[in-house]
Every structure is written in structure tokens, then in C-alpha cells.
CSV table of C-alpha atoms and ligand atoms in Angstrom, one decimal:
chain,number,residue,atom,x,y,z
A,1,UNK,CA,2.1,-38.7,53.6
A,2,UNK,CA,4.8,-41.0,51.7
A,3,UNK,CA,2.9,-41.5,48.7
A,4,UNK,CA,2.2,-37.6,47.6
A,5,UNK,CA,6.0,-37.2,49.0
A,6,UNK,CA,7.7,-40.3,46.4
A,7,UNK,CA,9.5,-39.6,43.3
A,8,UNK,CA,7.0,-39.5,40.4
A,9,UNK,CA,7.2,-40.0,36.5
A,10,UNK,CA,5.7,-37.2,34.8
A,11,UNK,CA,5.4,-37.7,31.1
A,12,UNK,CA,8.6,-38.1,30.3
A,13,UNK,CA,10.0,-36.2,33.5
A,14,UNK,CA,11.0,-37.9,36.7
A,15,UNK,CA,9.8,-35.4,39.1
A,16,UNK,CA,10.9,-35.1,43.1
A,17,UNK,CA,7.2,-35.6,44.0
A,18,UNK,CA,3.6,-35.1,43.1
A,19,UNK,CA,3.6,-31.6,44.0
A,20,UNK,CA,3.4,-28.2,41.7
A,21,UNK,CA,3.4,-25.2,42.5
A,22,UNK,CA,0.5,-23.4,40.6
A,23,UNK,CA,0.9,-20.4,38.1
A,24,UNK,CA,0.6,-17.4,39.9
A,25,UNK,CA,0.9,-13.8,38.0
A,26,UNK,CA,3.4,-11.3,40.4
A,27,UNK,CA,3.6,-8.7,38.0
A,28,UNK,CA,7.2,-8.0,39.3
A,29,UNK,CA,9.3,-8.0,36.2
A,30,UNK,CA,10.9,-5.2,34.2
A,31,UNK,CA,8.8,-2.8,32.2
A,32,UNK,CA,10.0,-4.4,29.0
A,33,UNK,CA,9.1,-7.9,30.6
A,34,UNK,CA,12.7,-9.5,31.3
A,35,UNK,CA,12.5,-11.2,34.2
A,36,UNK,CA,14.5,-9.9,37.0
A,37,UNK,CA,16.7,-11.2,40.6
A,38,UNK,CA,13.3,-10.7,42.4
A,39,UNK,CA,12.0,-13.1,40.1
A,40,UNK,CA,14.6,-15.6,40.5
A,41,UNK,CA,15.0,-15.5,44.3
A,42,UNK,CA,11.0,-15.8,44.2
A,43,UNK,CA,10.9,-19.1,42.3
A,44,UNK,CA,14.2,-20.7,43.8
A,45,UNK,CA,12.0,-20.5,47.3
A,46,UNK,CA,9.3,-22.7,46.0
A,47,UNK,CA,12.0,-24.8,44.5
A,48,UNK,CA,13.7,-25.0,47.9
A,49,UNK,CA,10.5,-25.0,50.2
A,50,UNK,CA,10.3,-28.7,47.9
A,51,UNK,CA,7.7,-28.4,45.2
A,52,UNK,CA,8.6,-31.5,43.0
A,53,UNK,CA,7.4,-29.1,39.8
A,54,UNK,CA,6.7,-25.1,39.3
A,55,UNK,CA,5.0,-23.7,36.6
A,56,UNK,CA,5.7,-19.8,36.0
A,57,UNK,CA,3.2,-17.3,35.9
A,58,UNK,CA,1.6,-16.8,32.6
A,59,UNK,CA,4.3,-14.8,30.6
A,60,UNK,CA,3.3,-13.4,27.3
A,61,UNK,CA,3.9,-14.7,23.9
A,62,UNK,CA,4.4,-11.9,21.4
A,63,UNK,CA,5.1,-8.3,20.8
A,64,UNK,CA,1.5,-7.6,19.3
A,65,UNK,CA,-1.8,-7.6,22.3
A,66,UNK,CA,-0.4,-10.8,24.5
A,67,UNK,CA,0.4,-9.5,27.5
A,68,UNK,CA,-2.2,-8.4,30.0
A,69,UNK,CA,-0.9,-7.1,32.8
A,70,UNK,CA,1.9,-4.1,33.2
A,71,UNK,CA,5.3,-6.0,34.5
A,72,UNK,CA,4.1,-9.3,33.6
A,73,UNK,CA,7.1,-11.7,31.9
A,74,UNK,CA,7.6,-12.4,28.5
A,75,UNK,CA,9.2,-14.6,26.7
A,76,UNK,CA,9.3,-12.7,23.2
A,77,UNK,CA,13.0,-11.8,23.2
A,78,UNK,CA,16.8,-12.3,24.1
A,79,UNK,CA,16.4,-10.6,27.4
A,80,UNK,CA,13.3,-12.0,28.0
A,81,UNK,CA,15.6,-15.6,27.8
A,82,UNK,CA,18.6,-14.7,29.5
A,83,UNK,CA,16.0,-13.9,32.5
A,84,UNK,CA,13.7,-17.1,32.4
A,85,UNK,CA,17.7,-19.2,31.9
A,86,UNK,CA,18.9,-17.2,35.8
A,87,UNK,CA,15.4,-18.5,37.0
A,88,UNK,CA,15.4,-22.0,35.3
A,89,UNK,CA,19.0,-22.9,36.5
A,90,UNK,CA,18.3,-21.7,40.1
A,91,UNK,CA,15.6,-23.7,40.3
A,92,UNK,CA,17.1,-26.3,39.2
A,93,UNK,CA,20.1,-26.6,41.3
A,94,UNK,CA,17.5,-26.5,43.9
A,95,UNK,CA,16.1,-29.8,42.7
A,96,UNK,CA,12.7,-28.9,41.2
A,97,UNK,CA,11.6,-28.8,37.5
A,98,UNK,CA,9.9,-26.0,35.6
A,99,UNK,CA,7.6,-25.8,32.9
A,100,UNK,CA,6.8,-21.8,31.4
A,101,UNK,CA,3.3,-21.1,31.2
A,102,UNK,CA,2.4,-19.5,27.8
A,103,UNK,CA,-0.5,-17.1,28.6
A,104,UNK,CA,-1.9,-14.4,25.6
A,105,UNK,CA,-4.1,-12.2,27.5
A,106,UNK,CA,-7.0,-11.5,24.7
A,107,UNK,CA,-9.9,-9.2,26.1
A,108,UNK,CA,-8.4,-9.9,29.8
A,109,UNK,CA,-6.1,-6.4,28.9
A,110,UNK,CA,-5.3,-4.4,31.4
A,111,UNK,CA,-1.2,-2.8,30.1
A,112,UNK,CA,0.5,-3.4,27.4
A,113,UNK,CA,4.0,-2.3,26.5
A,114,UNK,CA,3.4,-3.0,22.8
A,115,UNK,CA,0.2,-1.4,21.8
A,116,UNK,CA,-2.9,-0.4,23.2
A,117,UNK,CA,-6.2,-2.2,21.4
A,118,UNK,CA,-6.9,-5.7,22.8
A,119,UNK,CA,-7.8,-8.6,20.5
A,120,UNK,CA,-10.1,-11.1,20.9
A,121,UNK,CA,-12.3,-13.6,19.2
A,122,UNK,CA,-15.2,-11.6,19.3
A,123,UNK,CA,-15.5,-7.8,20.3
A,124,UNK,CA,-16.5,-8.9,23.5
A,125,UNK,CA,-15.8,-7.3,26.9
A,126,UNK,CA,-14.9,-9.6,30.0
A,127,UNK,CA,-17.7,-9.0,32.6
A,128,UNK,CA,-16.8,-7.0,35.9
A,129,UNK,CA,-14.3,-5.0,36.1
A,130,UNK,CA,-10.4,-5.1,35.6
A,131,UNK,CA,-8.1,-6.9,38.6
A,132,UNK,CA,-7.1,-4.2,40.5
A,133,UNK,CA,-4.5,-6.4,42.2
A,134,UNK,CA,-2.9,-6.2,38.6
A,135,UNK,CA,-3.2,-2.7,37.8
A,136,UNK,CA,-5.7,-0.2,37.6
A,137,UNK,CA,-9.4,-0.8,37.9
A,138,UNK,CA,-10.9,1.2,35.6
A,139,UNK,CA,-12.7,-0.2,32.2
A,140,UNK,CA,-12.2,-3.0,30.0
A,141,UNK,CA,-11.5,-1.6,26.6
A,142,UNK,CA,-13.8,-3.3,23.7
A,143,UNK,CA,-11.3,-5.2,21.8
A,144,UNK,CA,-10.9,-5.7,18.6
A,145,UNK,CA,-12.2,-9.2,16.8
A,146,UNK,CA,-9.5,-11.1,15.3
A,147,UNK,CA,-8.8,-11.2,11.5
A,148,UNK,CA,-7.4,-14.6,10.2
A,149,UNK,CA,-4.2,-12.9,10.5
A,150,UNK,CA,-4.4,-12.0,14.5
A,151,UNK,CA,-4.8,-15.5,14.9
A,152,UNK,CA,-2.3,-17.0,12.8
A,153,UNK,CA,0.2,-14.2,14.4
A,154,UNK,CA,-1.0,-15.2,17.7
A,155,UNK,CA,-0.2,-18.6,16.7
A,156,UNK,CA,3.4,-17.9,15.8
A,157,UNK,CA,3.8,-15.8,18.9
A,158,UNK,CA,3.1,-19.5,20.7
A,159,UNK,CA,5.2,-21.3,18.8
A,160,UNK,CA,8.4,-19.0,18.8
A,161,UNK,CA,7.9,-18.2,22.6
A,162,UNK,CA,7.7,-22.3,23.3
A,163,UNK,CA,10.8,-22.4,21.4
A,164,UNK,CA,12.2,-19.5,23.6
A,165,UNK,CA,10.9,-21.5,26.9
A,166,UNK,CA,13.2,-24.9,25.4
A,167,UNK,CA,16.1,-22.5,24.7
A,168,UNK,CA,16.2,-20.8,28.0
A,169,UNK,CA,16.0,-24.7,29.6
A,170,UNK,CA,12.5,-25.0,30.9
A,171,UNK,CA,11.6,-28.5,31.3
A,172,UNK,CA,8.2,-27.8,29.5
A,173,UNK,CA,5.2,-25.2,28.9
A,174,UNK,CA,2.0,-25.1,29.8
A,175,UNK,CA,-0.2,-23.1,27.6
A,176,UNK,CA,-3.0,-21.1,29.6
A,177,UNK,CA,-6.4,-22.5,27.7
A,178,UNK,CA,-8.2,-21.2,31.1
A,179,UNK,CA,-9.5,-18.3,33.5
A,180,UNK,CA,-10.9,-16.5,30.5
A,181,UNK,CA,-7.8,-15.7,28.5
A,182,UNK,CA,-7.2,-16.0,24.7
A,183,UNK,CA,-7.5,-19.7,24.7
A,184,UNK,CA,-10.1,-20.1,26.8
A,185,UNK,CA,-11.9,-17.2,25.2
A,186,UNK,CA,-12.0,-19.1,22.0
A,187,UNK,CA,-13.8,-22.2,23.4
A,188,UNK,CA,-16.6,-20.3,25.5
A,189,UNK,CA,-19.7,-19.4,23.8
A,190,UNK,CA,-19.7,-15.9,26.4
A,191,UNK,CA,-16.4,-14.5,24.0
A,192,UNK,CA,-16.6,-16.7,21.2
A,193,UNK,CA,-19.5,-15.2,18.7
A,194,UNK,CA,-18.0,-15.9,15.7
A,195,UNK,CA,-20.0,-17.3,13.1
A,196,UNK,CA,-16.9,-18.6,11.2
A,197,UNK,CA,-14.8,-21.7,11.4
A,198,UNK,CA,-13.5,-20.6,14.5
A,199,UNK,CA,-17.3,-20.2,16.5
A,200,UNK,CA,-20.0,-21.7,16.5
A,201,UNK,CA,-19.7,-25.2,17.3
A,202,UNK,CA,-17.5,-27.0,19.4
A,203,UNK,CA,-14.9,-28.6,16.9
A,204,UNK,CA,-15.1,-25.0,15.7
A,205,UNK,CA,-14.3,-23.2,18.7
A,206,UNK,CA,-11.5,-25.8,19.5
A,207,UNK,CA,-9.8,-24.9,16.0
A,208,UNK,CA,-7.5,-22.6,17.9
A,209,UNK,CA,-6.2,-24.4,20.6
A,210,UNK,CA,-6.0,-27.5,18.7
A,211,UNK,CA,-3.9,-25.6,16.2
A,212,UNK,CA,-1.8,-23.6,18.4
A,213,UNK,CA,-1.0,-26.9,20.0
A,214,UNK,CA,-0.3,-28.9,17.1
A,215,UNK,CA,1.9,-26.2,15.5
A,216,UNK,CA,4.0,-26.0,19.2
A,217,UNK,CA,4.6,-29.8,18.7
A,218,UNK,CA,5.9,-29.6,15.5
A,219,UNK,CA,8.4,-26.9,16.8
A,220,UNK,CA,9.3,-28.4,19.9
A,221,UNK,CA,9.4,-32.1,19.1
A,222,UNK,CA,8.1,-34.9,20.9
A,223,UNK,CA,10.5,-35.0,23.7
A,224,UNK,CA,9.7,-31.6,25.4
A,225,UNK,CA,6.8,-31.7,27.6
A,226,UNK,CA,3.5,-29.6,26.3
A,227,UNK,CA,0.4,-29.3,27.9
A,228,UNK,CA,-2.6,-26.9,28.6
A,229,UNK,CA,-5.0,-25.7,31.5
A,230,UNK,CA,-8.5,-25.4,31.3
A,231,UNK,CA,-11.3,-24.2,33.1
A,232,UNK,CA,-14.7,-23.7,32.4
A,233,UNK,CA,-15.1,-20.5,35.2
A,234,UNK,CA,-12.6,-17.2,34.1
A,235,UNK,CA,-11.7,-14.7,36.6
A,236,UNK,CA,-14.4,-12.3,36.2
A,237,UNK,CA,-16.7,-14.5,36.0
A,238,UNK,CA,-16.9,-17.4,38.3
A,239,UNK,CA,-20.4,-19.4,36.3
A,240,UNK,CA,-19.9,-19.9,33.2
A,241,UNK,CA,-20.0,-23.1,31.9
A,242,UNK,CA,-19.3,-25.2,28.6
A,243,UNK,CA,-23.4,-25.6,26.9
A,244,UNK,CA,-21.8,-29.3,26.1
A,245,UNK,CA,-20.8,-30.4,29.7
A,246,UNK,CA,-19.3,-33.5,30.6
A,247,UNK,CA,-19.5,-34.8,27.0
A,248,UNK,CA,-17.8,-31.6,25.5
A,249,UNK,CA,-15.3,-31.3,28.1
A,250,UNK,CA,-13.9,-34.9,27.2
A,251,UNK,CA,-14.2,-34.0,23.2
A,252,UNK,CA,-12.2,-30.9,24.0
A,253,UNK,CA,-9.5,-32.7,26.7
A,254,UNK,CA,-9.2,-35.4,23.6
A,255,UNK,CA,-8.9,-33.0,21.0
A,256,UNK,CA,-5.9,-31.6,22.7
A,257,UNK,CA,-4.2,-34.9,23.1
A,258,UNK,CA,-4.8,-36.0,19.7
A,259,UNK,CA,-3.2,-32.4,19.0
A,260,UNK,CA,0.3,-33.3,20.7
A,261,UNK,CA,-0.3,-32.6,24.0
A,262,UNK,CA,0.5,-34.6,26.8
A,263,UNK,CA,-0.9,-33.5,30.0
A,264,UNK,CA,-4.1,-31.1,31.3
A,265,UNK,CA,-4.5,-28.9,33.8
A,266,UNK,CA,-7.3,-28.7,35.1
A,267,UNK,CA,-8.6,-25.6,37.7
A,268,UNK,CA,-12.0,-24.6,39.2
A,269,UNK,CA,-12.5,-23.0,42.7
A,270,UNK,CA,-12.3,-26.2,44.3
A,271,UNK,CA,-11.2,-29.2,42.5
A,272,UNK,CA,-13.6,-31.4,43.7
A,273,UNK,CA,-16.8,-29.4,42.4
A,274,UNK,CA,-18.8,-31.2,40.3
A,275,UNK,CA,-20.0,-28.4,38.0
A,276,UNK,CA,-20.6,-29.4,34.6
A,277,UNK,CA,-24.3,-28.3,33.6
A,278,UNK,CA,-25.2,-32.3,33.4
A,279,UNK,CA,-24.1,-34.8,35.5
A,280,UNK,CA,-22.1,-35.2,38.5
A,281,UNK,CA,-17.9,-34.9,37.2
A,282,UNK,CA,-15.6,-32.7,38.2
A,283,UNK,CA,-13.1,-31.6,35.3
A,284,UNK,CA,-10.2,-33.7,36.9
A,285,UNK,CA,-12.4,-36.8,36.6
A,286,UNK,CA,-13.5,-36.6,32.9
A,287,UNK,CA,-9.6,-36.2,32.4
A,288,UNK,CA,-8.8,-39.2,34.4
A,289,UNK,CA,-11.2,-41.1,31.8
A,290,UNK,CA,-8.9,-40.4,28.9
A,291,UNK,CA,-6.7,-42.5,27.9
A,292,UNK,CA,-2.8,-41.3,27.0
A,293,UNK,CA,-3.7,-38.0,28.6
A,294,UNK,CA,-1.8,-37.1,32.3
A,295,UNK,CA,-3.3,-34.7,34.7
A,296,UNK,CA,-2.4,-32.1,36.9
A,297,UNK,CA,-5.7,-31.1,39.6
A,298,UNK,CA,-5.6,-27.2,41.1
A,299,UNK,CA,-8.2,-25.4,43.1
A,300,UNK,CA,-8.5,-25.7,46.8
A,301,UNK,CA,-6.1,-28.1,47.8
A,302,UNK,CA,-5.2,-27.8,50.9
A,303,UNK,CA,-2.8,-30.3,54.1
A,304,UNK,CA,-6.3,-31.2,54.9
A,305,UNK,CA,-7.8,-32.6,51.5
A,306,UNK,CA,-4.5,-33.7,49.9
A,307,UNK,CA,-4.3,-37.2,50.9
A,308,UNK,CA,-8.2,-37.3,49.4
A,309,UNK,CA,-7.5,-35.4,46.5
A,310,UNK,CA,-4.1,-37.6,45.4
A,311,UNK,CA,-6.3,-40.8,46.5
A,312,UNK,CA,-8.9,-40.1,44.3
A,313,UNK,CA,-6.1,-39.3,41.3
A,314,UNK,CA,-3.2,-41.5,42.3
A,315,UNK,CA,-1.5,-40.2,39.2
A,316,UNK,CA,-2.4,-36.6,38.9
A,317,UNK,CA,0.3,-34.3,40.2
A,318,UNK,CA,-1.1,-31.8,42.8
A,319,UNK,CA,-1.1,-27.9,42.0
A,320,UNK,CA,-1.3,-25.9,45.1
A,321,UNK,CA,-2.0,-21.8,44.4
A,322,UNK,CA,-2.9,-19.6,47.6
A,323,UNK,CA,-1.3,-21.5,50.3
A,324,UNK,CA,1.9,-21.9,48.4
A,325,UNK,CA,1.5,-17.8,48.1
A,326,UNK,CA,1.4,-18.1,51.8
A,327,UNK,CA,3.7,-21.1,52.8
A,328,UNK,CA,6.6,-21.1,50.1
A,329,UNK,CA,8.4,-23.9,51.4
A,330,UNK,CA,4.1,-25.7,52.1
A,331,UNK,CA,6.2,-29.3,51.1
A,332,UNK,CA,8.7,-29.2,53.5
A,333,UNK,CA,6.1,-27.6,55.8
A,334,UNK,CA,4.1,-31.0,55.5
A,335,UNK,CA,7.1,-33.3,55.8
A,336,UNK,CA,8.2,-31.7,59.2
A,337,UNK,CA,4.9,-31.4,60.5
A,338,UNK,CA,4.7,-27.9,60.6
A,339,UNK,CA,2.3,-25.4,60.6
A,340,UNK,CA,0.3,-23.9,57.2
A,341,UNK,CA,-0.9,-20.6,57.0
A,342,UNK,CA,-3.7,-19.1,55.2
A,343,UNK,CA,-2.9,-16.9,52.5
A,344,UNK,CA,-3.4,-13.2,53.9
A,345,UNK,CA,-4.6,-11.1,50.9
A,346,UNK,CA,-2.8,-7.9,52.2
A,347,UNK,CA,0.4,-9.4,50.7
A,348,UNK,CA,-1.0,-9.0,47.5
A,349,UNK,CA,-2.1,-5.2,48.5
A,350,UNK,CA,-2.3,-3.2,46.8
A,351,UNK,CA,-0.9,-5.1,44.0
A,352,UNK,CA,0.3,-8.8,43.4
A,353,UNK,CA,4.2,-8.0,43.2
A,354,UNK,CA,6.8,-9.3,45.1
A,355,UNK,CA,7.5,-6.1,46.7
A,356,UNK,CA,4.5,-6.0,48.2
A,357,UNK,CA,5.0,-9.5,49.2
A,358,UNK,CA,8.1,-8.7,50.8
A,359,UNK,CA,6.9,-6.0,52.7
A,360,UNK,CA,4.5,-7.7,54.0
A,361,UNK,CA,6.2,-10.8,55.2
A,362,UNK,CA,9.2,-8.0,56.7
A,363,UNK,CA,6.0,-6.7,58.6
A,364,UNK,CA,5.5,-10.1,60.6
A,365,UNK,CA,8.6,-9.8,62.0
A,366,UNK,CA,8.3,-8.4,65.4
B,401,LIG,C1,-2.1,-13.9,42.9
B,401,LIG,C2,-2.6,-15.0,41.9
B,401,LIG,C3,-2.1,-15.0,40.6
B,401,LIG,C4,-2.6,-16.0,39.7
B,401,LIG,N1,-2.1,-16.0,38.4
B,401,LIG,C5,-2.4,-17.0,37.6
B,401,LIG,C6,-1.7,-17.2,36.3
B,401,LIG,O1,-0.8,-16.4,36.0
B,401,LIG,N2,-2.1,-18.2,35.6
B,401,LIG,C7,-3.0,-19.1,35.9
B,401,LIG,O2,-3.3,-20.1,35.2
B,401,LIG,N3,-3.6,-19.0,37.1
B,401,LIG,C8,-3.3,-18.0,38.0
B,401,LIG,N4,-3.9,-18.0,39.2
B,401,LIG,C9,-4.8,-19.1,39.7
B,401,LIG,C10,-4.0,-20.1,40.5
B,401,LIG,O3,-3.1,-20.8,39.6
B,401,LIG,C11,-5.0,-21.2,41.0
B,401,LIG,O4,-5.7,-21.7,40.0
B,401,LIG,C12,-6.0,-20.6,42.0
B,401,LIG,O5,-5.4,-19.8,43.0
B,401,LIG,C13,-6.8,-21.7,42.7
B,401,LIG,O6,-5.9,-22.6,43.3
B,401,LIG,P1,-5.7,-22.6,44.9
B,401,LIG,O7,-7.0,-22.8,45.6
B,401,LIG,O8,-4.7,-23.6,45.2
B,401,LIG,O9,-5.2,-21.2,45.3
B,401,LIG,C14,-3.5,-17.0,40.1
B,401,LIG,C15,-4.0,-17.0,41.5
B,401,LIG,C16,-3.5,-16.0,42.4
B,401,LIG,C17,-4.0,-16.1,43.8
């Protein structure tokens, strides 16, 4: 257990250990999206409980169609700052660092405080039907498909809001490039039918990310932390796949390094799935491959695997999602010996909030 439990370098961050907490949406902040005391107690638990690194929840990134959920975060605003800078220094004092995930929701719209018309590369519907544990479960609207203005306001929205994340103190931002929002939605040939210099090919379909990316770096400058998740499965739809596979994956995981960022996140139901539609790689290992590149692994790691899973990656930092949800303080669990719980999915009934959550953990006690 030492080795996961040492002090770690982190691109240019010294982090308590190689544990992060992974980006989990609560859809617990105000109706404007400034984050609240619920939020803040929330995180400072994780940081407490000993995760070495959290990254947020994916908080929007403009006042146009970015946010996706109703009471998600921004990060768009004064308020919006003030909020993340309670959160950010609590968690800090607590010992941990904290990197904002940038999210822009695209066709994965459920409520919007700004307007009511999703955007999206194409005019393409995500399959299945809405997240109920973020809202209703009705219909996806149709959105509408991006002009070359959408996307260059979308891009601003990334930039302004990474300078919002530096301003409030976050240590760094991860922009979401997975699960089948915007980012994502622009490299997958499901959402992406644009027959433009945005669609189409690869390098096309990259032009966004490596953009948004390069544009963030220039804002930020090269000594705040930037990086980016990716996935090839979305949340409504657990197959889909890059048509390029391995190969593609590494053109698109060097693309975004050769953009400015330093680090990927990679996430797929379990992280050591090989499920490219060639070969036999997982996403984390055609990351590994690249040079200059750092890597944080997600999906299904577990006290059982995670001595494997940090073997096998001996420099990737370790994101842990549902039993984090259930075991805030899962680190310290691990160094006392303790026991981990499974995640019971009632807590996030009937939606994801912390309210619910807190009810739910008041119900335990007998
Ligand atoms: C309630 C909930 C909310 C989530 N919200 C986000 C999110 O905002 N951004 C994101 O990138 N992933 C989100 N995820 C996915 C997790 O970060 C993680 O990838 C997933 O749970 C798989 O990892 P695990 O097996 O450790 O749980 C969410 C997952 C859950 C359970």
C-alpha cells in the first residue's frame, strides 16, 4: 500500500498521493449556479477522507447552452468565483489539491438557466433517454448545429471560465472531452456529421478540442496545470467507439499534447477493458505510450484492483468515482484497514444532490 499512499509529482504539482477523486456531477448548487456551503462541506470531506487530488464536477463554461443539468456549477461569473474560492481554500487547508472540470454540455441538455435550444455539432440527439438522476426524464430536444460563431463562443466560454478557475485558486482544470459531451461530441462520428473542417476526418473532428486547448494555454500560461478526459463510450450510450482505434486514439491523445496540454484522463467502464475496435489496448495504455503526456486512469478501480492497476501505470494518478461516492474518506479507509462499501444507488434517489445524499447516509444511522 506505500507506493499508491507516497507523495507524487504531478506535472508541475506535488501531490499528497496518487489518488483523485473523480468528477462527479451533484447538481446541488444554487439555481444561478454559484456554488454553495453544501458544496464546500462536500468536497472538504474528500479532501479530509485523504484524496491526494479532487477534480470538481463538470461546471459549465458560459452563459449561452453550456450547462446541462439544472443546479449544476458554473464558473461564468463573480459569484460563480467567490463560490469555487470557499471550496478551493477548504480544500486546501485540508491538504489536497483541486483542479475545476470545464464541462459544456452540447446535445447532453437536460436545464438550462440561460436559454432553452441545445447546440451541438450536428443536429443530433444523444441516444436513450435523459438522466433522470439529473432531472427529468422526458425527451432530448434536437439541438441546434453549430454556426462558426457557436463554436468560437463556445471557445471563449473555455477560455474565460479557465481564467475564472486560476482566479478563484484552483490548482488546474480539466476539460471534459468525454461521456458524450460537447468535446467528445465533436470527435465521434455518432454526433459529429459535419461535412466541414470541423467533421469528417479525424484531424477535422479534433479541430475543436485542439483549439479550445491551445487557446486555454495561451490564457492560462504554462505554469497552470491543463488537461482533458476522454472516452470513447458516453453516457447514453455505453458502445461506441472511435472508427480509427488504437491508432486514432494515440493521434488524438498527441494532438492534445502538442496543443498545450499536459495530462489525459482517461475513463471507460472499467479501466482495464481493452475496447478499441482493433487490437488489444485499453485507453490508459495507448496514453502511457506517449511521450511528455501524464495520465490519470478512472473506471472501476476498486481496494481490490488498485495495487494492479497503479502497478501496471506506476505513474498514473488513480481516479476513484462510485466508491468514493460511497466511502468519502476511501484513502484513509485503505490506510487504516478499514472497511469499503459499495456505492448504494438510493443515495443518488431520486436525484444526485447532496440532499439526497445526506438523507440517506442520516437513514443508516440506527
Ligand atoms: C453520480 C455521478 C456523477 C458523475 N458526474 C461526472 C461528471 O460531472 N464528469 C465526468 O467526467 N464524469 C462524471 N461521472 C463519471 C465518473 O467520474 C466515473 O468516470 C465513473 O463513475 C466510473 O468510475 P468509477 O468506476 O470509479 O465509479 C459521474 C459518475 C457518477 C456516479
Amino acid at each position: 500500500m506505500s507506493d499508491v499512499m507516497q507523495s507524487i509529482r504531478f506535472t508541475n504539482q506535488t501531490l499528497a498521493n496518487r489518488f483523485a477523486l473523480a468528477p462527479m456531477t451533484r447538481t446541488s448548487a444554487e439555481p444561478d449556479g454559484a456554488p454553495n456551503e453544501a458544496m464546500a462541506d462536500h468536497y472538504e470531506a474528500y479532501a479530509k477522507g485523504g484524496f491526494g487530488l479532487l477534480i470538481t464536477e463538470g461546471t459549465y463554461t458560459d452563459g449561452g447552452a453550456s450547462q446541462g443539468y439544472a443546479n449544476q456549477p458554473g464558473i461564468i461569473n463573480d459569484a460563480h468565483i467567490d463560490g469555487w474560492r470557499t471550496i478551493v481554500d477548504r480544500v486546501h487547508a485540508a491538504g489536497s489539491t483541486i483542479f475545476a472540470q470545464l464541462m459544456h454540455a452540447g446535445s447532453q441538455f437536460q436545464a438550462n438557466h440561460y436559454t432553452d435550444q441545445p447546440i451541438a455539432p450536428s443536429a443530433v440527439k444523444p441516444k436513450g433517454v435523459p438522466l433522470g438522476i439529473y432531472g427529468d426524464q422526458t425527451e432530448w430536444k434536437t439541438p441546434k448545429s453549430m454556426t462558426e460563431e457557436d463554436i468560437e463562443f463556445a471557445i471563449r466560454g473555455f477560455v474565460q471560465s479557465a481564467l475564472n478557475a486560476k482566479t478563484a485558486g484552483f490548482d488546474g482544470i480539466e476539460l471534459h472531452g468525454a461521456n458524450g459531451y460537447l468535446l467528445h461530441q465533436f470527435l465521434s462520428t455518432y454526433y459529429n456529421q459535419r461535412d466541414d473542417r470541423y467533421g469528417g476526418s479525424l484531424e477535422n473532428r479534433l479541430r475543436v478540442v485542439v483549439d479550445v486547448i491551445k487557446a486555454v494555454r495561451q490564457a492560462v500560461g504554462n505554469d497552470f496545470t491543463l488537461g482533458i478526459r476522454l472516452s470513447q463510450v458516453t453516457v447514453t450510450d455505453p458502445d461506441y467507439q472511435f472508427p480509427e482505434g488504437e491508432v486514432g486514439f494515440r493521434q488524438i491523445a498527441e494532438a492534445v499534447r502538442d496543443a498545450g496540454a499536459d495530462f489525459v484522463h482517461t475513463t471507460d467502464g472499467d479501466v482495464r477493458r481493452a475496447n478499441f475496435i482493433d487490437g488489444n489496448k485499453t485507453l490508459a495504455d495507448v496514453v502511457a505510450e506517449v511521450d511528455n503526456l501524464e495520465l490519470i486512469i478512472n473506471g472501476g478501480i476498486d481496494e481490490i484492483n488498485l495495487q494492479d492497476c497503479a502497478a501496471d501505470f506506476p505513474q498514473a494518478l488513480l481516479a476513484i468515482g462510485k466508491k468514493a461516492l460511497a466511502n468519502p474518506d476511501f484513502v484513509q479507509r485503505l490506510k487504516d484497514g478499514k472497511e469499503i462499501v459499495d456505492l448504494d444507488f438510493a443515495m443518488l434517489k431520486p436525484k444526485a444532490t447532496i440532499t439526497n445524499e445526506l438523507a440517506w447516509r442520516a437513514n443508516q444511522v440506527v
